[in-house]
Short mmCIF file of C-alpha atoms and ligand atoms in Angstrom, two decimals:
data_model
loop_
_atom_site.label_atom_id
_atom_site.label_comp_id
_atom_site.label_asym_id
_atom_site.label_seq_id
_atom_site.Cartn_x
_atom_site.Cartn_y
_atom_site.Cartn_z
CA MET A 1047 133.66 33.21 80.54
CA THR A 1048 130.06 34.46 78.83
CA THR A 1049 129.57 36.78 76.37
CA THR A 1050 128.85 39.79 77.87
CA THR A 1051 132.60 39.16 80.20
CA PRO A 1052 134.28 41.84 79.86
CA PRO A 1053 138.27 41.77 77.75
CA LEU A 1054 141.64 41.78 79.33
CA ARG A 1055 143.62 43.10 75.80
CA ILE A 1056 147.35 41.35 76.23
CA ALA A 1057 150.37 42.99 74.34
CA MET A 1058 152.97 40.03 74.16
CA ILE A 1059 156.64 41.35 73.62
CA GLY A 1060 158.85 38.12 72.41
CA THR A 1061 158.08 35.60 70.38
CA GLY A 1062 161.00 32.55 71.37
CA PHE A 1063 160.29 29.87 73.50
CA MET A 1064 158.52 31.92 75.77
CA GLY A 1065 156.32 33.70 73.73
CA ARG A 1066 154.75 30.49 72.40
CA MET A 1067 154.32 29.76 75.90
CA HIS A 1068 152.55 32.45 76.98
CA SER A 1069 150.19 32.72 73.78
CA GLN A 1070 149.05 28.95 74.12
CA ALA A 1071 148.79 29.97 78.25
CA TRP A 1072 146.08 33.17 77.08
CA ASN A 1073 144.46 31.12 74.31
CA THR A 1074 143.93 28.29 76.88
CA ALA A 1075 142.68 29.79 80.31
CA PRO A 1076 139.68 30.95 79.17
CA ARG A 1077 139.03 27.80 77.63
CA PHE A 1078 139.64 25.75 80.45
CA PHE A 1079 138.80 28.19 84.26
CA GLY A 1080 135.39 30.24 84.43
CA LEU A 1081 137.69 33.85 84.24
CA PRO A 1082 136.38 37.36 85.70
CA LEU A 1083 137.85 39.06 82.25
CA ALA A 1084 138.06 38.02 79.16
CA PRO A 1085 141.75 37.47 77.78
CA GLN A 1086 142.24 38.90 74.00
CA LEU A 1087 145.13 38.63 71.96
CA THR A 1088 145.54 42.18 70.78
CA LEU A 1089 149.23 42.76 70.02
CA LEU A 1090 152.45 40.44 69.25
CA VAL A 1091 155.64 42.51 68.96
CA GLY A 1092 159.16 40.65 67.64
CA ARG A 1093 161.68 41.38 65.91
CA ARG A 1094 162.09 40.13 62.99
CA PRO A 1095 158.78 41.34 60.35
CA ASP A 1096 158.08 37.54 58.74
CA ALA A 1097 158.46 35.61 61.49
CA THR A 1098 156.59 37.49 63.68
CA ALA A 1099 153.79 38.33 60.83
CA GLU A 1100 153.83 34.41 61.35
CA ALA A 1101 154.13 33.87 64.66
CA ALA A 1102 150.89 36.39 65.02
CA ALA A 1103 148.79 34.60 62.82
CA ARG A 1104 149.80 30.90 63.89
CA TRP A 1105 148.81 31.61 67.82
CA GLY A 1106 145.64 33.61 67.02
CA TRP A 1107 147.12 37.63 68.01
CA ALA A 1108 145.16 39.98 66.49
CA ASP A 1109 147.79 42.79 65.43
CA HIS A 1110 151.81 42.47 65.28
CA SER A 1111 154.45 45.27 65.25
CA LEU A 1112 157.87 45.86 65.61
CA ASP A 1113 158.40 48.03 68.51
CA TRP A 1114 157.34 47.61 71.69
CA ARG A 1115 156.76 51.22 72.16
CA GLU A 1116 153.17 50.88 70.11
CA ALA A 1117 151.91 48.59 72.44
CA VAL A 1118 153.02 50.55 75.68
CA GLY A 1119 151.13 53.59 73.90
CA ARG A 1120 148.44 51.97 72.42
CA ASP A 1121 144.76 52.95 74.49
CA ASP A 1122 142.95 49.75 73.25
CA ILE A 1123 146.09 47.17 75.97
CA ASP A 1124 145.62 46.86 79.53
CA VAL A 1125 148.40 44.17 79.94
CA ILE A 1126 152.04 43.99 78.86
CA ASP A 1127 153.56 40.36 78.79
CA ILE A 1128 157.26 40.95 78.57
CA CYS A 1129 158.55 37.26 76.71
CA THR A 1130 162.24 39.05 76.11
CA PRO A 1131 165.35 38.98 77.48
CA GLY A 1132 166.58 40.10 81.31
CA ASP A 1133 168.40 42.75 79.43
CA THR A 1134 165.19 44.55 77.89
CA HIS A 1135 163.55 44.09 81.22
CA GLU A 1136 163.29 46.96 83.05
CA GLU A 1137 163.12 49.44 80.06
CA ILE A 1138 159.65 47.78 79.23
CA ALA A 1139 158.19 48.13 82.13
CA LEU A 1140 158.87 50.84 83.63
CA ALA A 1141 157.69 52.57 80.39
CA ALA A 1142 154.40 49.99 80.70
CA LEU A 1143 153.62 50.76 84.25
CA ALA A 1144 154.25 54.36 84.15
CA ALA A 1145 151.08 54.20 80.90
CA GLY A 1146 149.12 52.82 83.35
CA LYS A 1147 149.36 49.05 82.20
CA HIS A 1148 149.19 45.63 84.26
CA VAL A 1149 152.99 43.80 83.50
CA LEU A 1150 153.70 39.91 83.27
CA CYS A 1151 156.93 39.57 83.74
CA GLU A 1152 158.87 36.51 82.71
CA LYS A 1153 161.95 35.75 84.83
CA PRO A 1154 164.56 36.68 86.67
CA LEU A 1155 163.17 39.82 86.99
CA ALA A 1156 165.83 41.86 85.63
CA ASN A 1157 169.56 41.13 85.41
CA THR A 1158 170.98 43.42 88.13
CA VAL A 1159 169.52 44.05 91.89
CA ALA A 1160 169.56 48.31 90.49
CA GLU A 1161 167.24 47.76 87.91
CA ALA A 1162 165.07 44.93 90.00
CA GLN A 1163 165.03 47.90 92.83
CA ARG A 1164 164.14 50.73 90.32
CA MET A 1165 161.27 47.81 89.13
CA THR A 1166 159.93 47.03 92.36
CA ALA A 1167 160.05 51.00 92.84
CA ALA A 1168 157.86 51.88 89.56
CA ALA A 1169 155.13 49.16 90.54
CA ARG A 1170 154.52 50.16 93.92
CA THR A 1171 153.97 53.51 92.70
CA ALA A 1172 151.65 52.19 89.75
CA SER A 1173 149.61 50.39 92.17
CA GLU A 1174 148.90 52.92 94.36
CA ARG A 1175 148.61 55.33 91.30
CA THR A 1176 146.10 53.08 89.07
CA GLY A 1177 145.91 50.04 91.07
CA ALA A 1178 148.05 48.39 88.27
CA VAL A 1179 149.49 44.02 88.96
CA ALA A 1180 153.03 43.83 88.24
CA MET A 1181 154.16 39.98 88.59
CA CYS A 1182 157.41 37.92 87.68
CA GLY A 1183 156.53 34.58 85.79
CA PHE A 1184 158.40 31.87 88.39
CA SER A 1185 155.90 29.40 87.06
CA TYR A 1186 156.59 26.72 88.90
CA ARG A 1187 154.63 27.92 91.25
CA ARG A 1188 151.52 27.16 89.13
CA THR A 1189 152.71 23.14 88.83
CA PRO A 1190 149.51 21.45 91.38
CA ALA A 1191 151.75 19.62 92.91
CA LEU A 1192 154.09 22.23 94.21
CA ALA A 1193 150.65 24.11 95.19
CA LEU A 1194 149.90 21.27 96.76
CA ALA A 1195 153.26 20.83 98.82
CA ARG A 1196 152.76 24.73 99.95
CA GLN A 1197 148.81 23.76 100.95
CA LEU A 1198 150.97 21.15 103.04
CA ILE A 1199 153.70 23.39 104.90
CA GLU A 1200 151.32 25.79 105.81
CA GLU A 1201 148.87 23.45 107.56
CA GLY A 1202 151.81 22.75 109.65
CA ARG A 1203 152.17 19.34 108.13
CA ILE A 1204 155.62 19.04 108.04
CA GLY A 1205 156.26 21.06 111.78
CA GLU A 1206 159.09 22.97 111.66
CA ILE A 1207 161.94 23.17 108.61
CA ARG A 1208 164.73 22.39 108.88
CA HIS A 1209 166.48 21.08 105.29
CA VAL A 1210 165.60 22.66 101.89
CA ARG A 1211 167.63 20.48 99.09
CA ALA A 1212 166.80 21.97 95.69
CA GLN A 1213 168.53 21.48 92.60
CA TYR A 1214 167.36 22.02 88.66
CA LEU A 1215 169.43 19.97 86.38
CA GLN A 1216 169.69 20.34 82.99
CA ASP A 1217 172.12 19.17 79.86
CA TRP A 1218 171.21 21.32 76.70
CA LEU A 1219 175.02 22.33 77.58
CA SER A 1220 176.63 19.73 78.04
CA ASP A 1221 177.92 18.79 74.21
CA PRO A 1222 180.67 21.77 74.26
CA ASP A 1223 179.73 22.54 70.44
CA SER A 1224 176.25 22.68 71.13
CA PRO A 1225 175.45 26.36 69.86
CA HIS A 1226 175.51 30.11 71.21
CA THR A 1227 172.23 31.15 72.57
CA TRP A 1228 171.83 34.92 73.97
CA ARG A 1229 171.47 32.62 77.60
CA LEU A 1230 174.78 32.98 77.60
CA ASP A 1231 175.54 36.52 77.06
CA ARG A 1232 175.91 38.28 80.60
CA ASP A 1233 175.31 41.48 79.10
CA ARG A 1234 171.72 40.09 77.69
CA ALA A 1235 170.71 37.70 80.61
CA GLY A 1236 172.64 38.81 83.78
CA THR A 1237 173.68 35.12 84.93
CA GLY A 1238 173.52 31.81 83.30
CA ALA A 1239 172.43 28.32 85.39
CA LEU A 1240 171.90 31.10 88.08
CA GLY A 1241 169.48 33.20 87.06
CA ASP A 1242 167.40 31.23 84.41
CA ILE A 1243 167.01 27.75 86.45
CA GLY A 1244 168.07 29.08 89.50
CA ALA A 1245 165.96 31.85 90.37
CA HIS A 1246 163.01 29.11 89.71
CA SER A 1247 164.71 27.17 92.85
CA ILE A 1248 165.05 30.15 95.22
CA ASP A 1249 161.67 31.37 94.42
CA THR A 1250 160.01 27.53 95.07
CA ALA A 1251 162.12 27.14 98.12
CA GLN A 1252 161.54 30.54 99.50
CA TRP A 1253 157.38 30.28 98.38
CA LEU A 1254 157.17 26.61 99.93
CA ALA A 1255 159.25 27.09 103.40
CA GLY A 1256 157.97 30.40 103.76
CA GLN A 1257 161.15 31.22 104.39
CA ARG A 1258 163.79 33.54 103.26
CA ILE A 1259 167.61 32.88 102.00
CA THR A 1260 169.90 35.70 104.44
CA ALA A 1261 173.57 34.07 103.71
CA VAL A 1262 175.17 31.67 100.67
CA SER A 1263 178.05 30.72 100.51
CA ALA A 1264 178.72 29.68 96.75
CA ALA A 1265 180.66 28.73 93.30
CA LEU A 1266 179.90 29.36 90.15
CA ARG A 1267 181.74 27.12 86.86
CA THR A 1268 181.92 28.00 83.28
CA PHE A 1269 183.29 24.80 82.21
CA VAL A 1270 182.70 25.71 77.99
CA ASP A 1271 183.93 29.35 77.82
CA SER A 1272 182.88 29.51 73.94
CA ARG A 1273 180.50 28.08 71.43
CA PRO A 1274 179.79 28.02 67.80
CA ARG A 1275 177.53 31.23 66.75
CA ARG A 1276 174.00 29.66 65.87
CA SER A 1277 173.18 30.03 62.11
CA SER A 1278 169.11 29.37 63.05
CA VAL A 1279 166.88 31.30 65.12
CA GLU A 1280 167.11 30.77 68.90
CA GLY A 1281 166.72 27.82 70.54
CA LEU A 1282 167.99 25.57 73.52
CA GLY A 1283 170.54 22.80 72.48
CA GLY A 1284 170.18 21.53 68.68
CA SER A 1285 173.15 22.35 66.27
CA ALA A 1286 175.64 24.76 64.95
CA ASP A 1287 176.96 25.30 60.71
CA ASP A 1288 180.53 25.78 61.44
CA ALA A 1289 181.72 24.86 64.83
CA SER A 1290 185.02 27.19 64.67
CA ASP A 1291 183.12 30.24 64.85
CA ARG A 1292 182.71 30.33 67.93
CA LEU A 1293 181.15 32.89 70.43
CA PRO A 1294 182.55 33.43 74.33
CA VAL A 1295 180.44 32.28 76.87
CA THR A 1296 180.20 35.24 80.03
CA VAL A 1297 178.25 33.92 81.97
CA ASP A 1298 178.28 30.73 84.57
CA ASP A 1299 177.27 27.00 82.92
CA ALA A 1300 176.82 25.80 86.81
CA ALA A 1301 176.26 26.49 90.48
CA ALA A 1302 175.87 25.47 93.85
CA PHE A 1303 175.85 27.11 97.03
CA THR A 1304 174.54 26.45 100.55
CA ALA A 1305 171.88 29.27 102.48
CA ARG A 1306 170.71 30.09 105.55
CA PHE A 1307 167.30 30.74 105.82
CA ASP A 1308 165.48 33.54 108.43
CA GLY A 1309 163.56 30.64 110.14
CA GLY A 1310 166.63 28.67 110.46
CA ALA A 1311 166.17 26.20 107.72
CA LEU A 1312 169.61 25.07 106.12
CA GLY A 1313 169.37 24.92 102.70
CA VAL A 1314 171.41 23.30 99.49
CA PHE A 1315 170.87 24.40 96.05
CA GLU A 1316 172.68 23.75 92.50
CA ALA A 1317 171.85 24.63 89.03
CA THR A 1318 173.63 23.15 86.26
CA ARG A 1319 173.14 23.27 82.58
CA MET A 1320 175.32 20.15 82.33
CA ALA A 1321 173.71 16.88 84.21
CA THR A 1322 174.13 14.63 81.21
CA GLY A 1323 170.55 13.04 80.81
CA ARG A 1324 168.42 15.35 82.59
CA ARG A 1325 166.54 17.11 80.61
CA ASN A 1326 164.48 19.29 83.21
CA ALA A 1327 164.99 17.75 86.64
CA ASN A 1328 163.60 20.90 89.08
CA ARG A 1329 163.57 19.04 92.12
CA ILE A 1330 162.82 19.90 95.97
CA GLU A 1331 162.97 18.10 98.67
CA ILE A 1332 162.22 19.98 102.36
CA ASN A 1333 162.46 17.96 105.40
CA GLY A 1334 160.76 19.32 108.73
CA ASP A 1335 160.11 17.43 112.13
CA ARG A 1336 157.17 15.92 111.39
CA GLY A 1337 157.27 14.85 107.83
CA SER A 1338 159.05 15.73 104.31
CA ILE A 1339 157.48 16.70 100.71
CA ALA A 1340 159.73 15.81 97.73
CA PHE A 1341 159.28 16.73 94.06
CA ASP A 1342 160.58 16.14 90.24
CA PHE A 1343 159.23 18.32 87.64
CA GLU A 1344 160.02 14.82 85.33
CA ARG A 1345 157.06 13.24 87.80
CA MET A 1346 155.30 16.76 87.54
CA ASN A 1347 151.70 15.17 88.14
CA GLU A 1348 153.36 13.56 91.67
CA LEU A 1349 154.32 14.62 95.21
CA GLU A 1350 156.41 12.71 97.73
CA VAL A 1351 155.11 13.52 101.17
CA TYR A 1352 155.82 11.29 104.50
CA ASP A 1353 154.28 12.03 107.64
CA ALA A 1354 156.34 11.08 110.43
CA ALA A 1355 153.95 9.77 112.89
CA ALA A 1356 151.65 7.57 110.44
CA ASP A 1357 154.15 7.10 107.80
CA ALA A 1358 156.92 5.84 109.43
CA ALA A 1359 156.68 1.83 108.73
CA GLN A 1360 156.22 2.68 104.80
CA GLY A 1361 158.71 5.74 104.05
CA PHE A 1362 157.10 8.64 101.44
CA ARG A 1363 153.40 7.97 100.12
CA ARG A 1364 153.40 9.02 96.25
CA VAL A 1365 150.62 11.36 95.76
CA GLN A 1366 149.14 11.54 92.43
CA VAL A 1367 148.10 15.15 92.42
CA THR A 1368 145.80 15.18 89.57
CA GLU A 1369 141.94 14.94 91.81
CA ALA A 1370 139.51 17.59 91.44
CA GLN A 1371 140.12 18.73 94.35
CA HIS A 1372 143.93 19.45 94.08
CA PRO A 1373 144.95 22.99 93.12
CA TYR A 1374 144.15 24.05 89.49
CA ALA A 1375 143.62 20.43 88.59
CA GLY A 1376 139.82 19.74 88.65
CA ALA A 1377 139.87 22.51 85.39
CA TRP A 1378 141.18 19.71 83.70
CA TRP A 1379 140.92 16.03 83.02
CA PRO A 1380 139.38 13.03 85.05
CA ALA A 1381 141.75 12.22 87.78
CA GLY A 1382 144.77 10.20 86.89
CA HIS A 1383 144.97 12.17 83.17
CA GLY A 1384 147.66 14.44 84.20
CA LEU A 1385 149.31 17.86 83.00
CA GLY A 1386 152.15 19.27 81.51
CA TYR A 1387 154.67 22.20 81.38
CA GLU A 1388 152.46 23.82 79.38
CA HIS A 1389 149.56 24.08 81.96
CA LEU A 1390 152.20 25.66 84.87
CA PHE A 1391 151.72 29.01 81.86
CA THR A 1392 147.95 28.58 81.44
CA HIS A 1393 147.50 28.77 85.71
CA GLN A 1394 149.53 31.74 85.21
CA ALA A 1395 147.94 33.48 82.49
CA VAL A 1396 144.23 32.49 85.18
CA ASP A 1397 146.23 34.31 88.19
CA VAL A 1398 146.96 36.91 85.86
CA VAL A 1399 143.54 37.89 84.50
CA ARG A 1400 142.05 37.32 88.63
CA ALA A 1401 144.71 39.34 89.98
CA VAL A 1402 143.54 42.06 87.96
CA ALA A 1403 140.07 41.50 88.68
CA GLY A 1404 141.06 42.05 91.96
CA GLU A 1405 141.73 38.96 93.90
CA PRO A 1406 144.90 37.72 95.62
CA THR A 1407 146.85 35.95 93.08
CA GLY A 1408 149.02 37.87 92.10
CA THR A 1409 152.29 36.60 93.54
CA PRO A 1410 155.08 36.75 92.90
CA GLY A 1411 155.20 40.38 92.62
CA PHE A 1412 157.71 42.47 91.66
CA ALA A 1413 159.11 42.69 95.65
CA GLU A 1414 159.55 39.67 95.82
CA ALA A 1415 160.77 38.94 92.99
CA ALA A 1416 163.84 41.16 93.73
CA GLN A 1417 164.33 39.47 96.62
CA VAL A 1418 165.20 36.65 94.56
CA GLN A 1419 167.89 38.52 92.72
CA ARG A 1420 169.43 39.77 95.71
CA VAL A 1421 169.99 36.37 96.24
CA LEU A 1422 171.28 35.64 92.73
CA ALA A 1423 173.59 38.49 93.47
CA ALA A 1424 175.06 37.56 96.60
CA VAL A 1425 175.42 33.95 95.44
CA GLU A 1426 177.36 35.69 92.37
CA SER A 1427 179.34 37.79 94.79
CA SER A 1428 180.30 35.19 96.92
CA ALA A 1429 181.71 32.54 93.96
CA GLU A 1430 183.74 35.74 93.39
CA HIS A 1431 185.03 36.21 97.08
CA ASP A 1432 185.41 32.58 97.64
CA SER A 1433 187.23 31.71 94.65
CA ILE A 1434 189.48 29.07 94.22
CA ARG A 1435 192.43 30.55 95.34
CA THR A 1436 190.64 31.75 98.78
CA ALA A 1437 188.44 28.44 99.06
CA VAL A 1438 189.59 27.25 102.43
CA LYS A 1439 191.27 23.77 101.92
CA PRO A 1440 191.60 20.65 103.90
CA ASP A 1441 195.00 20.28 105.51
CA PRO A 1442 197.41 18.92 102.42
CA ILE A 1443 197.92 14.35 101.98
CA GLU A 1444 200.98 13.40 103.61
CA GLY A 1445 202.15 10.10 101.74
CA ASP A 1446 199.50 7.61 99.70
CA LEU A 1447 196.06 6.70 101.50
CA ARG A 1448 197.24 3.59 100.65
C1 LIG B 396 166.08 27.30 79.70
O1 LIG B 396 167.09 26.43 80.88
C2 LIG B 396 164.44 27.40 80.26
O2 LIG B 396 163.65 27.15 79.13
C3 LIG B 396 164.36 27.94 81.74
O3 LIG B 396 164.36 29.46 81.07
C4 LIG B 396 162.85 28.30 82.35
O4 LIG B 396 162.36 29.40 83.08
C5 LIG B 396 162.41 26.67 83.05
O5 LIG B 396 160.86 26.27 82.97
C6 LIG B 396 163.16 25.85 81.62
O6 LIG B 396 164.20 25.90 81.15
#
């Protein structure tokens, strides 16, 4: 970036976990990557006056507001970055696209398929009319190890894909007195573990395999159906002052499903916030007829690779994805020094800037994210139909098993 690099003026809506993360990303991206446009943190929109002013000052936003419509209406804004709960995505995105802005929207794209479809249609119209970029923040695509996995699979290194095995395991709700959050409210979040983290697995699986999910068979479970009202500011986990003042949980705590892919692969998926000891284990393994890849975000700088022709005597090889030639890695530290969760969002900001400048980095777009939404809806529908009453059960046991 030089002083003559044209600006890309960002307004971000939301000051929670993702607001913090995206703020660091917009700040960091131009410092480490050569970018065709220079992101400018122009306007931060929050809900609480003091907290929003404080966040804007801390994270380097030039201005702040309590009304997202101000961001959409201002001529000095190019990109609207939506970091709010899912029930607000459609309204903000539609207004932003109609106003000729580029949009980056946090995942999942929406709370329902109908919303996602309207957002996709609006993105298509805006792209034709103004060249607007509309991307959804499936940030794990920007993990160097997963981007490398995608390259290897595209090169045919694991051959024809037979199995996709994806688990996204967290444990921040395993304590029944862990406080309530908007993420546990169906009206605000759409679904629970399914849409919040299972959506990442669905997106990653389809993107890596280059195949689409065409059928699912699912079970959803809510283990704790009420949680204490949170007295402090929004977050994940933590504690509540009064465990007896409880709000209902209206989403799933855990989801499990099998899936068929259009290229013939068989998938097994699991998403949970109840896997004690697993903080953020976003894992995927893909087996092809010539080899396999395996990844666990808790070891995010590594990719396990198995080549059936070369590695039969030793099993999986552990590739440290920290070399300059690996995706995104060359912009950072000397080999072996590793990256963290925040780098995914910096890479995402880099790809948004490049997409606005016309490079083919603007994926996933809204249409692709809406397809993930359809899979989420299919999982929910399957789980409803395959309830414990109607599920196929093994023949009852006669006598004991001794
Ligand atoms: C909470 O489950 C959460 O912050 C998700 O919302 C993110 O998408 C995931 O990357 C980490 O966990």
